[in-house]
PDB file of C-alpha atoms and ligand atoms in Angstrom:
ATOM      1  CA  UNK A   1     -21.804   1.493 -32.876  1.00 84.00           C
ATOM      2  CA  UNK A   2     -19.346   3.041 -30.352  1.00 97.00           C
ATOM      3  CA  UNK A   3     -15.617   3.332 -31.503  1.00 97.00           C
ATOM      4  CA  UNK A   4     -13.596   2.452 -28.472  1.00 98.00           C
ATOM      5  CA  UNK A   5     -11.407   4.500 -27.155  1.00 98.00           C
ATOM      6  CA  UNK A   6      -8.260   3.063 -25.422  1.00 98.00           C
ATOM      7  CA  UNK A   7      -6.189   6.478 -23.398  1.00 98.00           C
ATOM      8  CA  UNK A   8      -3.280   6.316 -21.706  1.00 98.00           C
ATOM      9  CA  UNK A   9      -3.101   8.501 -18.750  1.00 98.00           C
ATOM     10  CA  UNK A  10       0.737   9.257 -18.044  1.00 98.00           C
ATOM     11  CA  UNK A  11      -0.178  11.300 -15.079  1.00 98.00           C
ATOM     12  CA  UNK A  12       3.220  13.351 -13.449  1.00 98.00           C
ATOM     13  CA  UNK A  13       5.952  10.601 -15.109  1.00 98.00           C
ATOM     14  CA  UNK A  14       8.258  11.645 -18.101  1.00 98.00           C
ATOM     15  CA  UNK A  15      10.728  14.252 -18.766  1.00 98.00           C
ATOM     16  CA  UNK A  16      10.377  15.900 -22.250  1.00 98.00           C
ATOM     17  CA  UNK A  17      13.033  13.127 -23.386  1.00 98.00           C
ATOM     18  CA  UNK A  18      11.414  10.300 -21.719  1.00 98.00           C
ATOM     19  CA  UNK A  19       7.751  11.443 -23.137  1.00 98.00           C
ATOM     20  CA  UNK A  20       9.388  11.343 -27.040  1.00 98.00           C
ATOM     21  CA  UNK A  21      10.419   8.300 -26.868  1.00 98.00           C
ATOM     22  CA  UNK A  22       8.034   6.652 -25.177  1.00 98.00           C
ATOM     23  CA  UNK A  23       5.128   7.985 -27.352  1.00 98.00           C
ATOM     24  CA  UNK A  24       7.412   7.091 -30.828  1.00 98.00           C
ATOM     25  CA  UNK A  25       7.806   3.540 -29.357  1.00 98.00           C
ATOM     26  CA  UNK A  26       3.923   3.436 -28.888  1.00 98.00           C
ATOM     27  CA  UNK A  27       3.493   5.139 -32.447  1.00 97.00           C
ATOM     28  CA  UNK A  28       5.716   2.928 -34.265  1.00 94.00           C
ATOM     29  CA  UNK A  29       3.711   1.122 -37.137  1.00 90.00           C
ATOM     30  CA  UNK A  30       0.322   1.795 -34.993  1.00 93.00           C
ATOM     31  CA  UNK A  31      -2.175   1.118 -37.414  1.00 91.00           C
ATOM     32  CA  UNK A  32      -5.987   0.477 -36.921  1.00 91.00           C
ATOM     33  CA  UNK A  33      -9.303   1.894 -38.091  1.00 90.00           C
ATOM     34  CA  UNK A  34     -11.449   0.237 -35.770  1.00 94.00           C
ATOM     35  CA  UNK A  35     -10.521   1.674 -32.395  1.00 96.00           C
ATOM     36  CA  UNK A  36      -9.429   4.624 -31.143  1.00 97.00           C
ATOM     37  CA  UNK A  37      -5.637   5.572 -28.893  1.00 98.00           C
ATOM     38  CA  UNK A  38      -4.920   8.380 -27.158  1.00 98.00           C
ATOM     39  CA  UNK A  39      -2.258   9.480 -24.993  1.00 98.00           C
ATOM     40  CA  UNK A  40      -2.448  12.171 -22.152  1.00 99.00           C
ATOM     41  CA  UNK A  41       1.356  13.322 -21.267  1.00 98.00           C
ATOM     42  CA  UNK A  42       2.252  15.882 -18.886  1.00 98.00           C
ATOM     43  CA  UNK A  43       1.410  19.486 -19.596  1.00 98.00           C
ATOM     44  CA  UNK A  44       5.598  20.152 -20.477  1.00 98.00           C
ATOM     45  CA  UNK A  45       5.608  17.457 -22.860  1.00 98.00           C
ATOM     46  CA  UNK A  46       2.496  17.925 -25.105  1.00 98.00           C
ATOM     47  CA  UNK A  47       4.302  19.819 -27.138  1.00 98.00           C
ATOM     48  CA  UNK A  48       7.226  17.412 -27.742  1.00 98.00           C
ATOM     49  CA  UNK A  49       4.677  14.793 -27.939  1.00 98.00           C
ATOM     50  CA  UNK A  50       2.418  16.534 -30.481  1.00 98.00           C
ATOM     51  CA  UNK A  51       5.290  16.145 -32.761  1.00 98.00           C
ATOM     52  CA  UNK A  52       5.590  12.821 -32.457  1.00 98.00           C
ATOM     53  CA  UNK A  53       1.915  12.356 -32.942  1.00 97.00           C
ATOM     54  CA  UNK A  54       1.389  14.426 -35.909  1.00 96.00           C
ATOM     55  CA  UNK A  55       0.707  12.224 -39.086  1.00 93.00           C
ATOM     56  CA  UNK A  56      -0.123   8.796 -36.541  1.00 95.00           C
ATOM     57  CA  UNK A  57      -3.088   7.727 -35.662  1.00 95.00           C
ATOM     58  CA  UNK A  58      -2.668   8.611 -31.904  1.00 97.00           C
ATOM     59  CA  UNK A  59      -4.619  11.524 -30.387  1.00 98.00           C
ATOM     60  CA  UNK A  60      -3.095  13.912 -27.841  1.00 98.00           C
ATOM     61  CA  UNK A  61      -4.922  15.031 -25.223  1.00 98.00           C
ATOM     62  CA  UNK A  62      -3.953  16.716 -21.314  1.00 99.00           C
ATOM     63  CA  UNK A  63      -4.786  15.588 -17.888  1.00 98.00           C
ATOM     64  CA  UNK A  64      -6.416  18.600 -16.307  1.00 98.00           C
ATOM     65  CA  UNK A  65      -7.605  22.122 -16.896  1.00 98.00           C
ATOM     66  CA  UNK A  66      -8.742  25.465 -15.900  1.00 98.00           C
ATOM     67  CA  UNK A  67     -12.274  26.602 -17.158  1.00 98.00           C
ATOM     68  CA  UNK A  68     -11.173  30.035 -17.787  1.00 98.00           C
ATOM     69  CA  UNK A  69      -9.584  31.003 -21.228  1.00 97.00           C
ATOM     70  CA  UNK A  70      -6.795  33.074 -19.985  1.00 98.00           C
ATOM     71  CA  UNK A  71      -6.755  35.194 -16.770  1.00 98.00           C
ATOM     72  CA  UNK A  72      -4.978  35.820 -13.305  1.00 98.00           C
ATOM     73  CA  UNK A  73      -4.327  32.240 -12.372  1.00 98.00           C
ATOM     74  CA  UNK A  74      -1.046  31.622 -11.585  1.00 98.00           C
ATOM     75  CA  UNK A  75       0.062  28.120 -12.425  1.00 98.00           C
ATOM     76  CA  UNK A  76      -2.828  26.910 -14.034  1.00 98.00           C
ATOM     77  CA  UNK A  77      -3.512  26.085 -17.539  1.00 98.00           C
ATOM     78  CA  UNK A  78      -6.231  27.066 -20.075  1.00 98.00           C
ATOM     79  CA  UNK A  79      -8.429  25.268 -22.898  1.00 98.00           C
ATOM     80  CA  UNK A  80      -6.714  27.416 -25.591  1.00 98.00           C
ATOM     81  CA  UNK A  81      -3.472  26.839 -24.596  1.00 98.00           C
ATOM     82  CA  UNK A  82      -4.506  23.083 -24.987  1.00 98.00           C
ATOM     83  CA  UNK A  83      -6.021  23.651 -28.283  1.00 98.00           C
ATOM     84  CA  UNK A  84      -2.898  25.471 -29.076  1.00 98.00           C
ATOM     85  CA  UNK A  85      -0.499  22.718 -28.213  1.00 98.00           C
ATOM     86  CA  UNK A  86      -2.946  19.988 -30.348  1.00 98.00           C
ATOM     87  CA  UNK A  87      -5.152  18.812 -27.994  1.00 98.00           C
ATOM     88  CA  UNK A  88      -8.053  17.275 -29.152  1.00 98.00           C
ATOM     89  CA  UNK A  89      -8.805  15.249 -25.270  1.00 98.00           C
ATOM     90  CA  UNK A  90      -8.377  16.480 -21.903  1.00 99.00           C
ATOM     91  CA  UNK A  91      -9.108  14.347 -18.878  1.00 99.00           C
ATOM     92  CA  UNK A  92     -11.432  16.037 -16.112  1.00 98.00           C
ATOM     93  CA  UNK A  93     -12.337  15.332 -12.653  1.00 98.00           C
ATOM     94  CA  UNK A  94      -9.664  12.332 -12.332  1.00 98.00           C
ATOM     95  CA  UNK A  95     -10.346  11.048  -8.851  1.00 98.00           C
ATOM     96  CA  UNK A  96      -6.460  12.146  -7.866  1.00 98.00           C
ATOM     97  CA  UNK A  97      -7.487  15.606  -8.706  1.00 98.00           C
ATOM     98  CA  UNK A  98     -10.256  15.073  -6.627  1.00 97.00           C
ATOM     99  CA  UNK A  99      -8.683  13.786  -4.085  1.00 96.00           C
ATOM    100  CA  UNK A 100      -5.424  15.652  -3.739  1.00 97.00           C
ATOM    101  CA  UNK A 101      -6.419  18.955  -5.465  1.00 97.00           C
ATOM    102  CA  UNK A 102      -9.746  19.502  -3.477  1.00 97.00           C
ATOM    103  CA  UNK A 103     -11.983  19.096  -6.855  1.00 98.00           C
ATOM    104  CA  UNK A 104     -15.410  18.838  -6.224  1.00 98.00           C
ATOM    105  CA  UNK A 105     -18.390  18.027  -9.152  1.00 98.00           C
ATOM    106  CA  UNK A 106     -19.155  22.026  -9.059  1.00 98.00           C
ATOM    107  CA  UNK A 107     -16.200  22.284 -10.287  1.00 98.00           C
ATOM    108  CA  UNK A 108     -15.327  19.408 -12.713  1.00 98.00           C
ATOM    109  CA  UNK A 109     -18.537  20.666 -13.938  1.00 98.00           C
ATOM    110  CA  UNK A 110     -17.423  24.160 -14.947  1.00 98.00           C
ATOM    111  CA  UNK A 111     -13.918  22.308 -16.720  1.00 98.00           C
ATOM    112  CA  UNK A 112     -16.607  19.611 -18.456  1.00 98.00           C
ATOM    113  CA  UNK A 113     -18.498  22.750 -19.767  1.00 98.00           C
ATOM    114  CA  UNK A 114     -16.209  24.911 -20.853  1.00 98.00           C
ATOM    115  CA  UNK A 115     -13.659  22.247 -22.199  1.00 98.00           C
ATOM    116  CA  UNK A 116     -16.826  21.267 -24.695  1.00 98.00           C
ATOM    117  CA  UNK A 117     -16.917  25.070 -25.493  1.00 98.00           C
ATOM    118  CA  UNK A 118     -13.803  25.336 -26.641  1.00 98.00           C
ATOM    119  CA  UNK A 119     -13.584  21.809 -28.739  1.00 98.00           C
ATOM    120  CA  UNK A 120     -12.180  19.559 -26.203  1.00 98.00           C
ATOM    121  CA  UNK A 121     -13.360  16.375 -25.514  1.00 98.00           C
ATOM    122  CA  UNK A 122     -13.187  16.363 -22.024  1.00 98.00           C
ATOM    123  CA  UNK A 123     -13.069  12.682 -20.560  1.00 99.00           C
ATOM    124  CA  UNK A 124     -15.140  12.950 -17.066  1.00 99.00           C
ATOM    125  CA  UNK A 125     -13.771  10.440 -14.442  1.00 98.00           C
ATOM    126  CA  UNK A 126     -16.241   9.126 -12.025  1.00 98.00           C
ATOM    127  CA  UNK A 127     -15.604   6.733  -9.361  1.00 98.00           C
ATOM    128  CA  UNK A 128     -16.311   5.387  -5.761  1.00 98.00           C
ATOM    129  CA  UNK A 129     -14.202   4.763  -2.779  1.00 97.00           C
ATOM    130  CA  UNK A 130     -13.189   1.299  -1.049  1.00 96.00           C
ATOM    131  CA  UNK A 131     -15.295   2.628   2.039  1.00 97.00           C
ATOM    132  CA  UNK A 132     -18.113   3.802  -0.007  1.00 97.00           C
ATOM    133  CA  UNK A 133     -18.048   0.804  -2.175  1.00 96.00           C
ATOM    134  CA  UNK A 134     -18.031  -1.332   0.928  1.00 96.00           C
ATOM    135  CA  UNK A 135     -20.915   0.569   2.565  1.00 98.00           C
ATOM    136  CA  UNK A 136     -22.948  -0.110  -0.279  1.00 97.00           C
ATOM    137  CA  UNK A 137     -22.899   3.224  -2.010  1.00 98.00           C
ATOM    138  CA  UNK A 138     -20.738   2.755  -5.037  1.00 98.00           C
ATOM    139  CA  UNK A 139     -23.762   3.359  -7.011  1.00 98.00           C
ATOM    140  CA  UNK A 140     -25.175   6.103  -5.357  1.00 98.00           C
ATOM    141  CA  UNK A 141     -21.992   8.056  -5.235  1.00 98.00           C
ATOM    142  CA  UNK A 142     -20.824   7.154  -8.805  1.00 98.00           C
ATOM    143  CA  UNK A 143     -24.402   8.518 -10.708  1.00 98.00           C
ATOM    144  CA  UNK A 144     -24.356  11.641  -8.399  1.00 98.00           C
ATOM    145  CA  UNK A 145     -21.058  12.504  -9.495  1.00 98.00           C
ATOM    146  CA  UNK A 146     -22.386  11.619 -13.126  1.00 98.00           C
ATOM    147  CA  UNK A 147     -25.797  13.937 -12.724  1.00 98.00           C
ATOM    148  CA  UNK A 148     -23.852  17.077 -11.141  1.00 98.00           C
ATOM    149  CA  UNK A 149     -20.510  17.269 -13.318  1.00 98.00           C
ATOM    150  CA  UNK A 150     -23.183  17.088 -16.465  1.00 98.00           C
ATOM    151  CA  UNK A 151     -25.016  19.752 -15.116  1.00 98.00           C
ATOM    152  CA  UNK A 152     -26.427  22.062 -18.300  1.00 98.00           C
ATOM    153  CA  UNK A 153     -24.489  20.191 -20.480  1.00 98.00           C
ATOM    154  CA  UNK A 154     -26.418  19.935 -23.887  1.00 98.00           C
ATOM    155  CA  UNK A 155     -27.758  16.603 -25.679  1.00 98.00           C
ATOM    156  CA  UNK A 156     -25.569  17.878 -28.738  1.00 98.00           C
ATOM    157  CA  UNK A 157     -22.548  18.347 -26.875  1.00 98.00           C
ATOM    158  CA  UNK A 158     -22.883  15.028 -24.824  1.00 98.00           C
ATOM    159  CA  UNK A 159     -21.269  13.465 -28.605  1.00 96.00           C
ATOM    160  CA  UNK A 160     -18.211  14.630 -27.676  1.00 97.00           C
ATOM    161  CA  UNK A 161     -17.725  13.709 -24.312  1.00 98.00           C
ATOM    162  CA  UNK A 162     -16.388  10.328 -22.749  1.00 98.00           C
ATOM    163  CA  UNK A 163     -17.038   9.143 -19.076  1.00 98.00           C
ATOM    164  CA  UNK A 164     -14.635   6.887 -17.626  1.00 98.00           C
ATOM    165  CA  UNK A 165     -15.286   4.906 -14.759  1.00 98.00           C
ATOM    166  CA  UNK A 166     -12.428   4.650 -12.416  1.00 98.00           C
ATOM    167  CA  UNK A 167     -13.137   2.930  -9.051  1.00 98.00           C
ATOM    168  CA  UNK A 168     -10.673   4.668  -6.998  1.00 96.00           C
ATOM    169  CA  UNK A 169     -10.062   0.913  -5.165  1.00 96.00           C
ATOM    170  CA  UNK A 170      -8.642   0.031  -8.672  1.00 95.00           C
ATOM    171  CA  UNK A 171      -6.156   3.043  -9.404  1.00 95.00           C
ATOM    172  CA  UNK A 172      -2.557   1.354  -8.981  1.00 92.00           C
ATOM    173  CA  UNK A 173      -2.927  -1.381  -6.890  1.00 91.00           C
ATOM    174  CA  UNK A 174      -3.773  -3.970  -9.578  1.00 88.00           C
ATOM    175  CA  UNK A 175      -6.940  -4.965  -7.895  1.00 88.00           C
ATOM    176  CA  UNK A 176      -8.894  -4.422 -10.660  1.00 90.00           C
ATOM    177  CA  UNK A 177     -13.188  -4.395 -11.099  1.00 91.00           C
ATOM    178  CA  UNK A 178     -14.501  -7.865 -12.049  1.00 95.00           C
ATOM    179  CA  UNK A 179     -15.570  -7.703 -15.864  1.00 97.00           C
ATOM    180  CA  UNK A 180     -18.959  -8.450 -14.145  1.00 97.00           C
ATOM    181  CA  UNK A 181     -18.643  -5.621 -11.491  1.00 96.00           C
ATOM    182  CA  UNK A 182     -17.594  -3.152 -14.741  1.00 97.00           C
ATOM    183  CA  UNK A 183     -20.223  -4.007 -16.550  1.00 98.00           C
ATOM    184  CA  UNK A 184     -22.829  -3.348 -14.218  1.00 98.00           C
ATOM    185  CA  UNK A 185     -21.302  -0.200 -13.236  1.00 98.00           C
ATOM    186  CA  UNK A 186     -21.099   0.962 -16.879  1.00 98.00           C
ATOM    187  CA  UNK A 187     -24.895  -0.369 -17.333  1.00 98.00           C
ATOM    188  CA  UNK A 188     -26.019   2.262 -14.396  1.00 98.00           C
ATOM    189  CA  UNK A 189     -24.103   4.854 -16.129  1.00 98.00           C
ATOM    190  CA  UNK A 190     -25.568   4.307 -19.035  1.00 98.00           C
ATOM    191  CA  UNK A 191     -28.809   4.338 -17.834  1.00 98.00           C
ATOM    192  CA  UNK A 192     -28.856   7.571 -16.265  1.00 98.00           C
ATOM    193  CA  UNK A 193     -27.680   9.418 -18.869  1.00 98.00           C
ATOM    194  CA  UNK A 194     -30.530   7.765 -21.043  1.00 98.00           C
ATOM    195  CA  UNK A 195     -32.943   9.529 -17.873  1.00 98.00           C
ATOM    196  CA  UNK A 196     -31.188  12.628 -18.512  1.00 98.00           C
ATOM    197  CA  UNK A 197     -30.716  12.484 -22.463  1.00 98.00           C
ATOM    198  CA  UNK A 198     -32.879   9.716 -24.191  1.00 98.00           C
ATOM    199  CA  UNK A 199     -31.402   6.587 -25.202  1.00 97.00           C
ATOM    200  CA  UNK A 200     -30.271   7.742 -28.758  1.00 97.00           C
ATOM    201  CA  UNK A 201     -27.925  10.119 -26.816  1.00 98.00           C
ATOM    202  CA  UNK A 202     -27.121   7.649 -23.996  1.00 98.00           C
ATOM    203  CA  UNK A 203     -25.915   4.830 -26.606  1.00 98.00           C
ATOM    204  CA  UNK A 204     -23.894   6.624 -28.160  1.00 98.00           C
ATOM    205  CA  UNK A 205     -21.869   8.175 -25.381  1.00 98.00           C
ATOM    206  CA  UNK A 206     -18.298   6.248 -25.055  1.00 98.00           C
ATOM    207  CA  UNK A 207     -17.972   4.788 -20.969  1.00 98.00           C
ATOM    208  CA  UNK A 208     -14.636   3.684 -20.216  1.00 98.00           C
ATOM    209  CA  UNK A 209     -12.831   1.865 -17.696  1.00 98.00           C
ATOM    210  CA  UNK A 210      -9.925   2.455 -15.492  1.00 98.00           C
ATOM    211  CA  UNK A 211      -8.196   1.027 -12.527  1.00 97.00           C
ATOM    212  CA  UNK A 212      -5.435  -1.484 -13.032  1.00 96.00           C
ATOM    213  CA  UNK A 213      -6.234  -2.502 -16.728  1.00 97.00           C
ATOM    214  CA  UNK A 214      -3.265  -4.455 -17.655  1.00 97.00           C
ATOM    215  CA  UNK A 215      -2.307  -6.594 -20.899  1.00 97.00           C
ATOM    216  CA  UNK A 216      -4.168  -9.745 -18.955  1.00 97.00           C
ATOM    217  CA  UNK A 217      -7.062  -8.376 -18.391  1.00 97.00           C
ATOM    218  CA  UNK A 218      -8.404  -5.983 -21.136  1.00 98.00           C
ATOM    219  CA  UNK A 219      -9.999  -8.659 -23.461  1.00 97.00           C
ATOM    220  CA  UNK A 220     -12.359  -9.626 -20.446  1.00 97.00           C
ATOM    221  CA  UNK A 221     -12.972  -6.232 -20.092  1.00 97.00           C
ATOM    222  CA  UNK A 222     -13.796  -4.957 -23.296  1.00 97.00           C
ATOM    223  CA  UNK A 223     -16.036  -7.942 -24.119  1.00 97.00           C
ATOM    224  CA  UNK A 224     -18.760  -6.065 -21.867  1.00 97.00           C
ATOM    225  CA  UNK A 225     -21.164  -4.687 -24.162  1.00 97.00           C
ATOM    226  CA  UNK A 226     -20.546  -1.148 -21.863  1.00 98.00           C
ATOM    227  CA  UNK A 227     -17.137  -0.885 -21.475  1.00 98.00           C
ATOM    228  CA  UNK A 228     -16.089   1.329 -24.529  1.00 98.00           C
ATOM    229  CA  UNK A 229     -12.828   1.182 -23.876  1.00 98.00           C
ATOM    230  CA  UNK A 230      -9.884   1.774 -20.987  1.00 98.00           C
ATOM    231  CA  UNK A 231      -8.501   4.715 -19.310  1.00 98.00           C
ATOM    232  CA  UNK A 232      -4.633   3.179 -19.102  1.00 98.00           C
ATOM    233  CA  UNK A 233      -2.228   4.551 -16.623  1.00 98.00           C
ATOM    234  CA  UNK A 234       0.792   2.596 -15.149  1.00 98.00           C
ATOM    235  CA  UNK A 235       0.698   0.079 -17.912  1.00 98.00           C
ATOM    236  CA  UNK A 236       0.139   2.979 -20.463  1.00 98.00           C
ATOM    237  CA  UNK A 237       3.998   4.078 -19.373  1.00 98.00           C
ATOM    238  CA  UNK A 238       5.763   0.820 -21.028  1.00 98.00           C
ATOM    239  CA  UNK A 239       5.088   0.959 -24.564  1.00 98.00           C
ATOM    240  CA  UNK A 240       4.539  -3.097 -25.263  1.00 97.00           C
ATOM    241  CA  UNK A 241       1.825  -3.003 -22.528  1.00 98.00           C
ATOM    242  CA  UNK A 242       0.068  -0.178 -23.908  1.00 98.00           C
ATOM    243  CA  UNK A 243       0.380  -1.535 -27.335  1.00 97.00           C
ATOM    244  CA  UNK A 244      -0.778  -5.237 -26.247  1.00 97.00           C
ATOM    245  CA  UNK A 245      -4.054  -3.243 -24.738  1.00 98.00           C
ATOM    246  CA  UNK A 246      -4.730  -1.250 -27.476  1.00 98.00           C
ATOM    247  CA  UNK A 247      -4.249  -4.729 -29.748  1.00 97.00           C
ATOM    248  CA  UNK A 248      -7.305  -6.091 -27.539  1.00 96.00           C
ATOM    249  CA  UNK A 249      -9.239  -8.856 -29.122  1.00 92.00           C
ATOM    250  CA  UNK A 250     -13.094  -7.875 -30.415  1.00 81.00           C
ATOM    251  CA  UNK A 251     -15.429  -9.776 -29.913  1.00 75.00           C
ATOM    252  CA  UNK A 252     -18.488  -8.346 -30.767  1.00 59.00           C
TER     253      UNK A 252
HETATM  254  P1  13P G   1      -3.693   2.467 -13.124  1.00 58.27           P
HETATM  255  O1  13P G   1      -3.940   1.894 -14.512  1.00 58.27           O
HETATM  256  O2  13P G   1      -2.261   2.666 -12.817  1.00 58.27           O
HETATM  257  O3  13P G   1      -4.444   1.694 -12.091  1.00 58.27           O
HETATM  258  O4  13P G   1      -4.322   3.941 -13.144  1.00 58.27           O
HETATM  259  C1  13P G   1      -5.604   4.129 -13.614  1.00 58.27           C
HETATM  260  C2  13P G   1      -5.851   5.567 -13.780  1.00 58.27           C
HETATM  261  O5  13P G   1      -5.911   6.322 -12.828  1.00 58.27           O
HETATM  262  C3  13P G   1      -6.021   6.088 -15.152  1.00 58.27           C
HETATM  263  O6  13P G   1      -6.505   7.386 -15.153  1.00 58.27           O
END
């Protein structure tokens, strides 16, 4: 039985002001036991945030790393400072890091490893482009990225670590994956990490999905038996349309 996990993803939006109130309004008599919510802020907020957070149900977690624990790296951040500031999640490999910020899987793979290292949950973002998906390679290119950014990750440590599917095609422009399309995605996924782990490991590993979820759609979505839950971001920055996704109906 997977506990799903619904994030919101606030990428670079909200002042330290902004990011209180938005996370009490999403706090604010948040109560369930069967489902997991977690918010990613901006680095300069998690602290504001964490005290918001503290004695709620909602999890804190960041949107990027460096895999080093302190060192000469100007401008970058490390797992212990996350730790530090309450993180229990950080996002890795988001396809806007990879895109903008030159990420590659070598190097999502080094965050993924030593976020799990240092007890973060690192949530790995996979996810193909409109071109490749058009060429016929969305599967291809999404279970590459899966195999390399798991590189020597351990059986053990794969319970702590969340994959979310994001087809880049879906990120902010509200064209979101079919339910179908998801599904099928999340059922490859799945798959090869039952090649590379077993199945015991493989069902138990949380896949989420991202790109355009929105109040209207997340009960189609999360009635796939593999999507585990959503990686939220522009509807994750009002507070009633994170709350209406996290409120998603279950149906199995
Ligand atoms: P949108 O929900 O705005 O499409 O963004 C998805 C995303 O990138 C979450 O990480």
């Amino acid at each position: 039985m997977r506990l799903p996990l619904i994030a919101g993803n606030w990428k670079m939006y909200k002042t330290v002001e902004e990011a209180r109130s938005l996370a009490q309004a999403v706090a604010d008599d948040l109560r369930f036991d069967d489902r997991e919510v977690l918010i990613c802020p901006p680095f300069t907020a998690l602290q504001a945030v964490r005290a918001v957070v503290e004695g709620t149900p909602l999890a804190l977690g960041a949107q990027n790393m460096h895999w080093a624990e302190q060192g000469a790296y100007t401008g970058e951040i490390s797992p212990l400072m996350l730790r530090d500031l309450g993180c229990s999640y950080v996002i890795l490999g988001h396809s806007e890091r990879r895109q903008y910020f030159g990420e590659d899987d070598a190097l999502i793979n080094r965050k993924v490893r030593s976020a799990l290292e240092h007890g973060l949950r690192p949530i790995l973002c996979v996810g193909e482009t409109k071109a490749q998906r058009d060429a016929g390679n969305a599967k291809t290119v999404v279970l590459g990225q899966v195999r390399l950014c798991l590189e020597q990750v351990t059986a053990e440590q794969m319970h702590s670590l969340v994959i979310a599917y994001e087809p880049v095609w879906a990120i902010g422009t509200g064209d979101t994956a079919t339910p179908a399309d998801a599904q099928e995605m999340h059922e490859a996924i799945r798959n090869t990490l039952a090649d590379l782990y077993g199945s015991q490991v493989a069902d138990q590993v949380r896949i989420q999905y991202g790109g355009s979820v929105k109040p209207d759609n997340i009960d189609d979505l999360m009635a796939q038996s593999d999507i585990d839950g959503a990686l939220v971001g522009g509807a994750s920055l009002k507070a009633g349309d994170f709350r209406r996704i996290v409120a998603f109906e279950r149906r199995s």
